[in-house]
Coordinates of C-alpha atoms and ligand atoms in Angstrom, one line a residue:
X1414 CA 111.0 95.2 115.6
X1415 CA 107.3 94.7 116.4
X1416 CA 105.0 95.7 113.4
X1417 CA 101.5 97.4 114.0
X1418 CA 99.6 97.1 110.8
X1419 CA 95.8 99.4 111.2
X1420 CA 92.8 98.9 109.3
X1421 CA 91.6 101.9 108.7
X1422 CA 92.7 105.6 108.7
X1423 CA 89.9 107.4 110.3
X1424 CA 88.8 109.5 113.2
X1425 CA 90.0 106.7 115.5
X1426 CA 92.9 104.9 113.8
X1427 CA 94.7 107.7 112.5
X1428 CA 95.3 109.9 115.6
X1429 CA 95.4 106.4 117.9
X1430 CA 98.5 105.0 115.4
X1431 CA 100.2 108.2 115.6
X1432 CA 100.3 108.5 119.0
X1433 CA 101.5 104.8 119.4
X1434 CA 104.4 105.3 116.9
X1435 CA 105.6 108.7 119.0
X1436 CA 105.4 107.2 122.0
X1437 CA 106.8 103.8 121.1
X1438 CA 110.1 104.2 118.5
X1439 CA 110.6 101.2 118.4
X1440 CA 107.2 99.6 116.8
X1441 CA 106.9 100.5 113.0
X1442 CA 103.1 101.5 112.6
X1443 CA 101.5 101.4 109.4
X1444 CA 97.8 102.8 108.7
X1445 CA 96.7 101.4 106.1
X1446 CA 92.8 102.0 104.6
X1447 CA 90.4 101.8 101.4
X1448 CA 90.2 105.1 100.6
X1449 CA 92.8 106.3 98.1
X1450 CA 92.4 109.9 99.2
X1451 CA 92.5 109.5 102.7
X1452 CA 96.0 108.0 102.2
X1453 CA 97.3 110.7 100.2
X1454 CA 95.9 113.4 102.5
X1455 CA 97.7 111.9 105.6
X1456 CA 100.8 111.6 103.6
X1457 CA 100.1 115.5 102.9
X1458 CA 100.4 118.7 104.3
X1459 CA 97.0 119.1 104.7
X1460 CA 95.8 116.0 107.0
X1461 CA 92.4 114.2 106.4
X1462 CA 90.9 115.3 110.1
X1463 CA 91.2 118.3 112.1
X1464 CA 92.5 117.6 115.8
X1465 CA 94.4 120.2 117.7
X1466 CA 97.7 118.7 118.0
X1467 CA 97.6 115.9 115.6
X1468 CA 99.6 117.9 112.8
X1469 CA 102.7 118.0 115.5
X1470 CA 102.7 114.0 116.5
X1471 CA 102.4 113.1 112.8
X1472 CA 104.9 115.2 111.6
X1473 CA 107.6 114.1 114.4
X1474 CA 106.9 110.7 113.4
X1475 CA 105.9 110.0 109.4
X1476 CA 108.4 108.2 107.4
X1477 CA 110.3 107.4 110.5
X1478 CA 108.4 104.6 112.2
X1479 CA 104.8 105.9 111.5
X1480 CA 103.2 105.1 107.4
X1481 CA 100.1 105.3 105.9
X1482 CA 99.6 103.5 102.8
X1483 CA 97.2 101.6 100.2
X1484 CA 98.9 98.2 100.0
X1485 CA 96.6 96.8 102.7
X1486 CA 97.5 93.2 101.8
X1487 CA 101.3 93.6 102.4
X1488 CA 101.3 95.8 105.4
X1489 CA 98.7 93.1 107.1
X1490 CA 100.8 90.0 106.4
X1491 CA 103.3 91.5 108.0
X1492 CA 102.2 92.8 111.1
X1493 CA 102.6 90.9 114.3
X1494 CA 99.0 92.7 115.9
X1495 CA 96.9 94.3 113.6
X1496 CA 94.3 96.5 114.7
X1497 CA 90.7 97.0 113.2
X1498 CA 89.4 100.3 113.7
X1499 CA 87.1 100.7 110.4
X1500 CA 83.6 101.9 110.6
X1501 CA 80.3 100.3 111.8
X1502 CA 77.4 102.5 111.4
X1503 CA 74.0 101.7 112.5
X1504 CA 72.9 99.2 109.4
X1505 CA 69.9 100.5 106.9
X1506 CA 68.3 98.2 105.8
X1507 CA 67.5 94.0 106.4
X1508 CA 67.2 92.3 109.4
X1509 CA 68.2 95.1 113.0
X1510 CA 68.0 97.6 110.0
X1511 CA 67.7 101.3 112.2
X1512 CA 69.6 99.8 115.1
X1513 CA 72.0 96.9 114.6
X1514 CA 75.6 97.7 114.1
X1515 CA 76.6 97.1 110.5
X1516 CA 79.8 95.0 110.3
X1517 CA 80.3 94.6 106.7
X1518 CA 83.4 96.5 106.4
X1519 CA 84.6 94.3 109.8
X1520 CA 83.7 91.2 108.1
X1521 CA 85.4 92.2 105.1
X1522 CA 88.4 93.3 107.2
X1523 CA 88.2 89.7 108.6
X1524 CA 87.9 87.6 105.7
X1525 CA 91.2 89.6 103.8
X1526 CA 93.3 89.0 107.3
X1527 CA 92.8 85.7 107.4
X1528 CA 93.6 85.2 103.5
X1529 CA 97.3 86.8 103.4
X1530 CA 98.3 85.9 107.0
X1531 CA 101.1 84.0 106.5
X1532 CA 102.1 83.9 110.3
X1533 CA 100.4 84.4 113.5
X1534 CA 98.4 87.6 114.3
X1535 CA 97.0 89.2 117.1
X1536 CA 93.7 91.0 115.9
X1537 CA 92.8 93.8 118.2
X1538 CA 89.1 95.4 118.1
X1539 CA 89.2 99.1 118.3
X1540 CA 86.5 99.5 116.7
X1541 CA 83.1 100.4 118.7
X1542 CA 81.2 96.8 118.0
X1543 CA 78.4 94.7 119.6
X1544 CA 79.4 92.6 122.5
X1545 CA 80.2 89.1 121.2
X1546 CA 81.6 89.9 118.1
X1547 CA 84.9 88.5 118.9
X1548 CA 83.3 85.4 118.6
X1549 CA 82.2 86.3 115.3
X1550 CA 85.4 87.4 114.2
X1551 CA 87.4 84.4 115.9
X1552 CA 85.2 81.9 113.6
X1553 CA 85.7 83.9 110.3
X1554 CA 89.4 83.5 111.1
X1555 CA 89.8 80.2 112.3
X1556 CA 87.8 79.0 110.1
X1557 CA 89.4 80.2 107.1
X1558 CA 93.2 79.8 109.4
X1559 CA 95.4 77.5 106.7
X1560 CA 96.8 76.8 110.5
X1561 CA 98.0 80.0 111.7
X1562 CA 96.9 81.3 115.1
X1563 CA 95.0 84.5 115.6
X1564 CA 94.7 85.6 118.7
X1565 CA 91.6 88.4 119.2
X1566 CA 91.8 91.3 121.7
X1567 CA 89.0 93.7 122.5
X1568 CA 90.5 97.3 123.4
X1569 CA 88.0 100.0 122.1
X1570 CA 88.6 103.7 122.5
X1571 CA 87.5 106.0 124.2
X1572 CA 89.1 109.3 122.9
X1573 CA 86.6 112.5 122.3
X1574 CA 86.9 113.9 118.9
X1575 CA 88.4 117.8 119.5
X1576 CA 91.0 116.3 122.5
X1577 CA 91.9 113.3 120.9
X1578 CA 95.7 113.8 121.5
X1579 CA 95.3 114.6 124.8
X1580 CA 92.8 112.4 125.5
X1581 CA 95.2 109.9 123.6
X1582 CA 98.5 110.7 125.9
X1583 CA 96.8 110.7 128.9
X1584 CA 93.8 108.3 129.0
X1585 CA 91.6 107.8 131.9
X1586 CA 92.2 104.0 131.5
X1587 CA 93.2 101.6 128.2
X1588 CA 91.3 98.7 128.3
X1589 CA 91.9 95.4 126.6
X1590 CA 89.8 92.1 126.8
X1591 CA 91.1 88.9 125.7
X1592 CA 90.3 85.4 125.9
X1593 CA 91.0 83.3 129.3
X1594 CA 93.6 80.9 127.9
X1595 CA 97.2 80.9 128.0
X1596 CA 97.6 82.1 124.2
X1597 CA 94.9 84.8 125.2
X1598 CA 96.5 85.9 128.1
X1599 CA 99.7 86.6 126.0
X1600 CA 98.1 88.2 123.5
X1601 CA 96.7 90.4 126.7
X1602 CA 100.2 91.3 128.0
X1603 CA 101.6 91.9 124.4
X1604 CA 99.2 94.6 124.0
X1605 CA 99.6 96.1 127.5
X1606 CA 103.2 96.3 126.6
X1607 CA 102.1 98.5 123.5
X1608 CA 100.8 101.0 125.7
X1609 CA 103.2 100.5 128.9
X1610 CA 105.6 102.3 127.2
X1611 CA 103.6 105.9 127.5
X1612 CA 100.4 105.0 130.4
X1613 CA 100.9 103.9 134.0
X1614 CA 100.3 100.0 134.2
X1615 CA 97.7 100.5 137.1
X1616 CA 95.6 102.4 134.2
X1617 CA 95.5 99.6 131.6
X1618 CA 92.6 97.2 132.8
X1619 CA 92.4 93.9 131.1
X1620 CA 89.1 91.9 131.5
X1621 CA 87.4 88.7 129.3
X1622 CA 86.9 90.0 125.8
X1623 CA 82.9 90.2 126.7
X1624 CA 83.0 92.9 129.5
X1625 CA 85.5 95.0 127.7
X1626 CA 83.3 95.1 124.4
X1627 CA 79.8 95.9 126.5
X1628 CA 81.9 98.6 128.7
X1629 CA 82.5 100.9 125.7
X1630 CA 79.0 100.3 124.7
X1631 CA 78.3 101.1 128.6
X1632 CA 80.2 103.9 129.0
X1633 CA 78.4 105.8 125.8
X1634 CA 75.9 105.0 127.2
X1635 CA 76.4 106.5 130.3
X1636 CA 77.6 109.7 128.9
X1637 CA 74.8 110.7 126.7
X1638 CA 72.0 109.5 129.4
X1639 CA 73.8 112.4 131.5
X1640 CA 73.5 115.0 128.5
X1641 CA 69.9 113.8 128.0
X1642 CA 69.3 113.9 132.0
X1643 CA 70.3 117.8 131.7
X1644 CA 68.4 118.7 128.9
X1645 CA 65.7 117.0 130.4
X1646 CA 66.3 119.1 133.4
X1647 CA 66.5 122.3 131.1
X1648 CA 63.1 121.8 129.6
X1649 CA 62.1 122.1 133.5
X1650 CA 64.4 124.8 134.4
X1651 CA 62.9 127.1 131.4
X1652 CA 58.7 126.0 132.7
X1653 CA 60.0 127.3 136.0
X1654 CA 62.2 130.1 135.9
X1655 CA 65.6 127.9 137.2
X1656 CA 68.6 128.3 135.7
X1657 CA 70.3 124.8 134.2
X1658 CA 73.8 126.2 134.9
X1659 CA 73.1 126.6 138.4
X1660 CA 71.3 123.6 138.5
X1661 CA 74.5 121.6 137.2
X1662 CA 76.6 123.2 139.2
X1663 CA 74.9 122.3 142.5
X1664 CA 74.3 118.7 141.5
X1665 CA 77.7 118.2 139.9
X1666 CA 79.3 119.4 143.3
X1667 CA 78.3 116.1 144.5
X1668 CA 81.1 114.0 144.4
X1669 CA 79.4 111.1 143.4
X1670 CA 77.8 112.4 140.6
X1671 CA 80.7 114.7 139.9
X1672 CA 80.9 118.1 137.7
X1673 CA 82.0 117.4 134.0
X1674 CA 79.0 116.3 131.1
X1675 CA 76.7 118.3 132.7
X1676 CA 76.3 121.1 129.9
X1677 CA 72.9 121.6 128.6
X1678 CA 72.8 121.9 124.8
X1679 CA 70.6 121.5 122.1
X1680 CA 71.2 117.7 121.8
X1681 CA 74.3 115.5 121.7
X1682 CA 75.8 114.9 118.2
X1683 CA 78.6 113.3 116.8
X1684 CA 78.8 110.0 114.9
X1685 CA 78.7 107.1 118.3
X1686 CA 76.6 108.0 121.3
X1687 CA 73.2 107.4 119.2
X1688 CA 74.8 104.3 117.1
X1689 CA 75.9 102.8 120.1
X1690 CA 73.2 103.6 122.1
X1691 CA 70.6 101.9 119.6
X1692 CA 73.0 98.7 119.2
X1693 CA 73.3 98.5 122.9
X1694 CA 69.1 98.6 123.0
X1695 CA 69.2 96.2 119.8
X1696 CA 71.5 93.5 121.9
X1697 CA 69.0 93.8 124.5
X1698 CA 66.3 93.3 122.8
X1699 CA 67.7 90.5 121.3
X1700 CA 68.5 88.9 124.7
X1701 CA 65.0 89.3 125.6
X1702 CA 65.2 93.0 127.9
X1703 CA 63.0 94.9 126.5
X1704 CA 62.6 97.3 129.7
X1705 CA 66.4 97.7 129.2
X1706 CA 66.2 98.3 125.7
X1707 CA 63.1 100.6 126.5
X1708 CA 65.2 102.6 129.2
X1709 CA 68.2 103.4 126.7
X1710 CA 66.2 104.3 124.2
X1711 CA 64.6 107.1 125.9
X1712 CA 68.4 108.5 125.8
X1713 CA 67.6 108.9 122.5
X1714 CA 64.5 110.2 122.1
X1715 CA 65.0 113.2 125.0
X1716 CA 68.0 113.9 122.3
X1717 CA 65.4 114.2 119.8
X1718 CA 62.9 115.9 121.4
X1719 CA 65.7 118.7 123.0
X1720 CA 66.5 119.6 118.9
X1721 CA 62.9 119.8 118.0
X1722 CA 62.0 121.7 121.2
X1723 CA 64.4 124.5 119.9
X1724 CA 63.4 124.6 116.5
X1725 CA 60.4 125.3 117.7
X1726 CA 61.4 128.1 120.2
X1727 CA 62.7 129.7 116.8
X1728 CA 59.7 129.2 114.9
X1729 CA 57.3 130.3 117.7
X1730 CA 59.3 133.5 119.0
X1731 CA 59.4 134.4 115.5
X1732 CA 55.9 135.5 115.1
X1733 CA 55.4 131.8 114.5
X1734 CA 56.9 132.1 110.8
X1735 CA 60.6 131.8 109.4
X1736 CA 59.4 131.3 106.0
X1737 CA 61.7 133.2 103.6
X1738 CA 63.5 134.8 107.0
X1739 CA 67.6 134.8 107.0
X1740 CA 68.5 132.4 109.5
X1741 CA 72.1 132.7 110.5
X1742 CA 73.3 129.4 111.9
X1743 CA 76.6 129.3 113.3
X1744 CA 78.3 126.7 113.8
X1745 CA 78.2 123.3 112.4
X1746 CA 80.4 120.4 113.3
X1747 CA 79.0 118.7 116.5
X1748 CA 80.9 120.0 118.8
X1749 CA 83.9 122.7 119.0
X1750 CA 87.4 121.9 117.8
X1751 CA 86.3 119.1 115.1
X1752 CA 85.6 119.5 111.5
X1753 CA 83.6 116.5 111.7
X1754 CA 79.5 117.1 111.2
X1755 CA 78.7 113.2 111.8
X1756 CA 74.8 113.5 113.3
X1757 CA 75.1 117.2 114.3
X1758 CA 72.2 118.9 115.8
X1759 CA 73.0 121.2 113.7
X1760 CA 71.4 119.1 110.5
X1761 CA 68.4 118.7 112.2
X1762 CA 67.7 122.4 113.2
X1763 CA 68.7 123.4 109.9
X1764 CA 65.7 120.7 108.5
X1765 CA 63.6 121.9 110.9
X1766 CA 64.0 125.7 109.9
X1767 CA 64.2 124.2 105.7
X1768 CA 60.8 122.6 106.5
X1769 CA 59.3 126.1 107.4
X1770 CA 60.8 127.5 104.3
X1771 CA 63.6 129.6 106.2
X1772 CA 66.7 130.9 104.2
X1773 CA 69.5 129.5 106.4
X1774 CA 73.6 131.2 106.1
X1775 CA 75.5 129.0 107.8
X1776 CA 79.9 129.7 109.4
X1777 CA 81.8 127.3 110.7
X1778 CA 85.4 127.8 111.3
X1779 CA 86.2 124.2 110.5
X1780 CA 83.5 123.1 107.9
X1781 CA 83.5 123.4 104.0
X1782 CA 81.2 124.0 101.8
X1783 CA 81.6 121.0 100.6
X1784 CA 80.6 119.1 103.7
X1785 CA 77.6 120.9 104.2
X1786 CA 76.4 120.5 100.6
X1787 CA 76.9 117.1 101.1
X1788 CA 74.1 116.0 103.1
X1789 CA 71.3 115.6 101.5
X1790 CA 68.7 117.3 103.5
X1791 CA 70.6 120.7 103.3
X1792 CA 71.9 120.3 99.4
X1793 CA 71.5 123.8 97.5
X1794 CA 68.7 125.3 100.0
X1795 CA 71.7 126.8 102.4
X1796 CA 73.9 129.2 101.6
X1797 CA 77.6 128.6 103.3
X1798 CA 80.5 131.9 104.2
X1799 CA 83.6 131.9 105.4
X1800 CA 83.0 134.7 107.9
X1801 CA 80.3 135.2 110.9
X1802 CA 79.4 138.7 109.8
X1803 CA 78.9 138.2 106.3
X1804 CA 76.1 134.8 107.8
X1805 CA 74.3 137.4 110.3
X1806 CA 74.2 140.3 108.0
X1807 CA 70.0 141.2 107.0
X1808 CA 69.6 138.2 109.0
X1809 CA 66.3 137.8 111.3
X1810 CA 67.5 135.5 113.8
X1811 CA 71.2 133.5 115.1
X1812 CA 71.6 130.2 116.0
X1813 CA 74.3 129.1 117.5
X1814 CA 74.9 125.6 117.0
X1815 CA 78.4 124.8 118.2
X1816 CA 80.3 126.2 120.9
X1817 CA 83.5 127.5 119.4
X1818 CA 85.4 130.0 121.5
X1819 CA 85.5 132.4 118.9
X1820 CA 81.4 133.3 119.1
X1821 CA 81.8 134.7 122.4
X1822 CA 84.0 137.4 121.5
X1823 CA 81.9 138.4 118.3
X1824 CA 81.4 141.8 118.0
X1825 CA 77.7 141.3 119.1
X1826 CA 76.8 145.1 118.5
X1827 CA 78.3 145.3 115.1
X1828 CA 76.0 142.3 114.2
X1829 CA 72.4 143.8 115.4
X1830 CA 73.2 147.0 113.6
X1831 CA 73.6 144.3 110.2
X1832 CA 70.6 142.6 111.3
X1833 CA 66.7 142.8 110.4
X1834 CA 64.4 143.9 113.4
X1835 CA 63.6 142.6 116.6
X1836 CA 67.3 140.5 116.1
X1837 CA 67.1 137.3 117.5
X1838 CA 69.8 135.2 119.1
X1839 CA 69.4 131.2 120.5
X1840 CA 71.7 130.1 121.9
X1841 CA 72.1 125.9 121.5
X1842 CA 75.1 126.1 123.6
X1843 CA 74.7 128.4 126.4
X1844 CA 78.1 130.5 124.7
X1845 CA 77.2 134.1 124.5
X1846 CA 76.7 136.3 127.6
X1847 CA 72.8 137.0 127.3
X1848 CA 72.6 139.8 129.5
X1849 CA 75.0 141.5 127.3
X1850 CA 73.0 140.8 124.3
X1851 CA 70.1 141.9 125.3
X1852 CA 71.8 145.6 126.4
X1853 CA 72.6 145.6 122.7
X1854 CA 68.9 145.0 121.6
X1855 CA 68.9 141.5 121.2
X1856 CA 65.9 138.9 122.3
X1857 CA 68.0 136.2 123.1
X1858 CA 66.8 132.0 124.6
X1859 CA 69.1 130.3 125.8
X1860 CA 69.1 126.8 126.7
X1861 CA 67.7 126.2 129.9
X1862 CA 68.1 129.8 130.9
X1863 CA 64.9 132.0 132.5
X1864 CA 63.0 133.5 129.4
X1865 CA 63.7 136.4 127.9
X1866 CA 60.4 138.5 128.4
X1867 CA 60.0 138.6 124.8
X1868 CA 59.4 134.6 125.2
X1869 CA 57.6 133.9 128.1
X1870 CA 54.1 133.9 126.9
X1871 CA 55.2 131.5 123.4
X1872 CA 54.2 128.6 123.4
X1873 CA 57.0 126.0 122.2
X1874 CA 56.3 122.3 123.0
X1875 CA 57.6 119.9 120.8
Ligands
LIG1214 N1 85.1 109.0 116.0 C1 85.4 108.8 117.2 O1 85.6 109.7 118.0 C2 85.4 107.4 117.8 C3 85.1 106.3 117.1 N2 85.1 105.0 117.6 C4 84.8 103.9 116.8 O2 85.9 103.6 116.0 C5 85.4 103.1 114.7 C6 86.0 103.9 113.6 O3 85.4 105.2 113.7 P1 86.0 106.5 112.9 O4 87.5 106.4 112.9 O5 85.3 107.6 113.4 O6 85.5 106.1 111.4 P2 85.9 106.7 110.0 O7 84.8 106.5 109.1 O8 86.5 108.0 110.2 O9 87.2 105.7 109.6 C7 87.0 104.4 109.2 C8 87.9 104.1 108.0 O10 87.9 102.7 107.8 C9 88.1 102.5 106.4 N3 87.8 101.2 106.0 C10 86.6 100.6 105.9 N4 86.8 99.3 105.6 C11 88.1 99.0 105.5 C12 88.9 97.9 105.2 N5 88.3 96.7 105.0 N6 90.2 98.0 105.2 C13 90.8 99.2 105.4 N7 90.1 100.3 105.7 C14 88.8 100.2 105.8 C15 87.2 103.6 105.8 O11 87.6 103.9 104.4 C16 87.5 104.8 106.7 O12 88.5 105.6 106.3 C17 83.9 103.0 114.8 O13 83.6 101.7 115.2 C18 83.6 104.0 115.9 O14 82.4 103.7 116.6 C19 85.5 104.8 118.9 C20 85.9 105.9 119.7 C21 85.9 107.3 119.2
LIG1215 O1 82.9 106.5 121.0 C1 83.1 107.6 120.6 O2 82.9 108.0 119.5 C2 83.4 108.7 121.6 O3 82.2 109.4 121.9 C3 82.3 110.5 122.7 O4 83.2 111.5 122.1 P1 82.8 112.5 121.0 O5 81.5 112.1 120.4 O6 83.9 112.7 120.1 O7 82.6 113.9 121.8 P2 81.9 114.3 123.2 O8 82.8 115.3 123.8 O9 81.5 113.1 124.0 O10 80.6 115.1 122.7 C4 79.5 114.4 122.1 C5 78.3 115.3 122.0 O11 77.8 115.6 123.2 C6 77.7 117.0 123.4 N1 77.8 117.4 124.8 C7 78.9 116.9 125.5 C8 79.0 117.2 126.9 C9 78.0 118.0 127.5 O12 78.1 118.3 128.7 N2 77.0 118.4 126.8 C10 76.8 118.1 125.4 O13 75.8 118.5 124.8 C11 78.8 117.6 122.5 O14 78.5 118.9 122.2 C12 78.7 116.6 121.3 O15 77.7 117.0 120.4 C13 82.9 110.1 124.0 O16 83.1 111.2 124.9 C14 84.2 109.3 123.9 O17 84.7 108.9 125.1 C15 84.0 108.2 122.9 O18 85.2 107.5 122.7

């Protein structure tokens, strides 16, 4: 029986192992990670993540072929491939420190494989890292081999937090990179068996290790430049009296540009498009670009702008004041169907509205306490519920901040009667049906949307 053994028990390597042990019964998976807790809660009830789905494949599969488990060292000497899918955040501090990919906890990963291998291993990247690191990795192992053969793969992942089952049964395309040699090539079809047994073979590209490590930073790329291209666009739209959905619509109806990603908002979250993006314009720079680097980057800072830009719609329509105002913020997590807060917008609205001494309630279907409390730019100056009414009731103004199905079908006119007046909403995620809103009494922005009259003549440049 082949033996999977995965290095951490994340976003990424939990929900990716899972699948592979349901679709492949005969392959024993093991997720194995540093965390203590983590294990536990995956060998719970109560699973570490929130992913619709996830609860099913893990349950059809646990104790049967799929384990999670602390004994790191045991699991990896006996795997035949062992995948690394543990985190690399954007590093803090020394040399890169703001941009570079941190890969301490791959190093680490590295350095313990190649002490307890007692047999040959194929390595596979699934992490997100900077292109070359295989290199990197290859000499930690080789050089530290007692003559066994490792054998590294690059196949990073591109599920979406929120759809990462289905993203994970039906992928657009699994790639995997490997090294032009014969051993390399194996290693290449071993893998593609792996998957063979659940995606069609025409949809598992295999390239040179290099290309498939720069596409994932590519394709991250790609996707947030086309967020920050429509906000860009709804900045415009609101100056002129255009309407960013319609605008989408029309230029997604192209087929070459095509329809999805198109959804203005009040910036891109989550914890990878601005990590990879500022790696990707660190490896330029280091390779001497810097008008490529310079062009990503702006990615970035249209991302940062777009969340200013509507704090300071807030703060302008509100007579230009929410000191000491109830601020209702609803939604958290970066995007619907997650618990995961990783570089929300949402943080940095809520600092905006803190640094103008606002009093901010704050739902999220999905998000604890906890969580929230956690970060330390909102600790103690937020108050959290577990209810949307109980957030919007005496409040001044709403801000919605992810776009969970259940805010649309609020009962919108139950909440102005609860609420301080003129009510505000602002929409971040174009959610609610403003026309409606503003029948009930409401002023309501939304993203990218003509102005509410109420609006029009505020200024709010970032
Ligand atoms: N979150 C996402 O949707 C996606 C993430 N990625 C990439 O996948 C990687 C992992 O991301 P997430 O799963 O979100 O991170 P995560 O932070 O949820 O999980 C990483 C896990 O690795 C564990 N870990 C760290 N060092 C370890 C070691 N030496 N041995 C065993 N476990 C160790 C940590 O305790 C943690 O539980 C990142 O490189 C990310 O860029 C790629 C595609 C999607
Ligand atoms: O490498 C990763 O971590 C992953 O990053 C993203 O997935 P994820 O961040 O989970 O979620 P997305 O659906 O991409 O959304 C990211 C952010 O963009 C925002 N977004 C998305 C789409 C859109 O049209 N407008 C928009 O503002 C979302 O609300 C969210 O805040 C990519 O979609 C995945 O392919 C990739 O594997």
């Amino acid at each position: 029986m082949v033996k999977i053994c995965c290095l951490g028990a994340g976003y990424v390597g939990g929900p990716t192992m899972a699948v592979i042990a349901l679709k492949c019964p005969d392959i024993q998976v093991v997720v194995v990670d540093i965390t203590k807790s983590r294990i536990d809660a995956w060998n719970s009830d109560t699973l570490p993540i929130y992913e619709p789905g996830l609860d099913e494949v893990v349950k059809q599969c646990r104790g049967k072929n799929l384990f999670f488990s602390n004994d790191i060292e045991k699991h990896v000497s006996e795997a035949d491939i062992i995948f690394v899918s543990v985190n690399t955040p954007t590093k803090t501090r020394g040399l890169g420190a703001g941009k570079a990919a941190d890969l301490t906890y791959w190093e680490s990963a590295a350095r313990m494989i190649a002490d307890v291998a007692k047999s040959d291993k194929i390595v596979v990247e699934k992490s997100t890292v900077p292109v070359k690191t295989a290199e990197a990795i290859e000499k930690i192992l080789t050089h530290n081999s007692n003559g066994i053969n490792f054998q590294i793969l690059s196949n990073p992942e591109f599920l979406a937090e929120g759809t990462a089952i289905q993203d994970l049964f039906n992928p657009d395309r699994v790639l995997i990179g490997g090294r032009e040699t014969p051993e390399g090539q194996k290693a290449v079809q071993t893998l593609k068996a792996v998957y063979a047994h659940w995606v069609p073979e025409d949809q598992i590209l295999t390239t040179n290790l290099w290309s498939a490590e720069l596409s994932k930073l590519a394709a991250n790329a790609f996707l947030a430049q086309r967020i920050s291209s429509v906000n860009a666009m709804s900045a415009l739209c609101e100056a002129t009296g255009a309407n960013v959905s319609e605008v989408s619509y029309a230029v997604g109806k192209d087929s070459r540009i095509g329809p999805k990603f198109l959804n203005a908002s009040v910036g891109f979250g989550g914890s990878c498009f601005q990590k990879d993006i500022l790696n990707l314009v660190y490896i330029c720079e280091c390779n001497g670009l810097p008008e490529v680097a310079n062009y990503w980057k702006q990615v970035i800072k249209i991302n940062d702008y777009q969340k200013s830009r509507f704090v300071n719609r807030v703060v302008s329509s509100m007579f230009n004041t929410v000191a000491n105002k109830k601020i209702a913020v609803l939604g958290f997590a970066f995007k619907k169907d997650t618990g995961d807060t990783r570089e929300t917008p949402a943080i940095d609205v809520c600092k905006g509205l803190l640094g103008d001494k606002a009093k901010i309630s704050i739902y999220d279907p999905q998000v604890t306490e906890d969580q929230i409390q956690r970060d330390p730019t909102t600790t103690k100056q937020v108050s959290v519920t577990w209810d949307a009414y109980e957030a919007t009731k005496d409040a001044h103004g709403i801000c919605i901040m992810t776009e969970w199905d259940e805010f649309k079908t609020l009962d919108y006119k139950k909440i102005y009667d609860s609420m301080q007046k003129p009510a505000f909403v602002f929409d971040g995620r174009n959610v609610v049906d403003s026309e409606k809103l503003r029948e009930i009494g409401f002023i309501v922005y939304s993203i990218g949307k003509p102005l509410d009259g109420w609006l029009k003549d505020m200024p709010a440049v970032a």
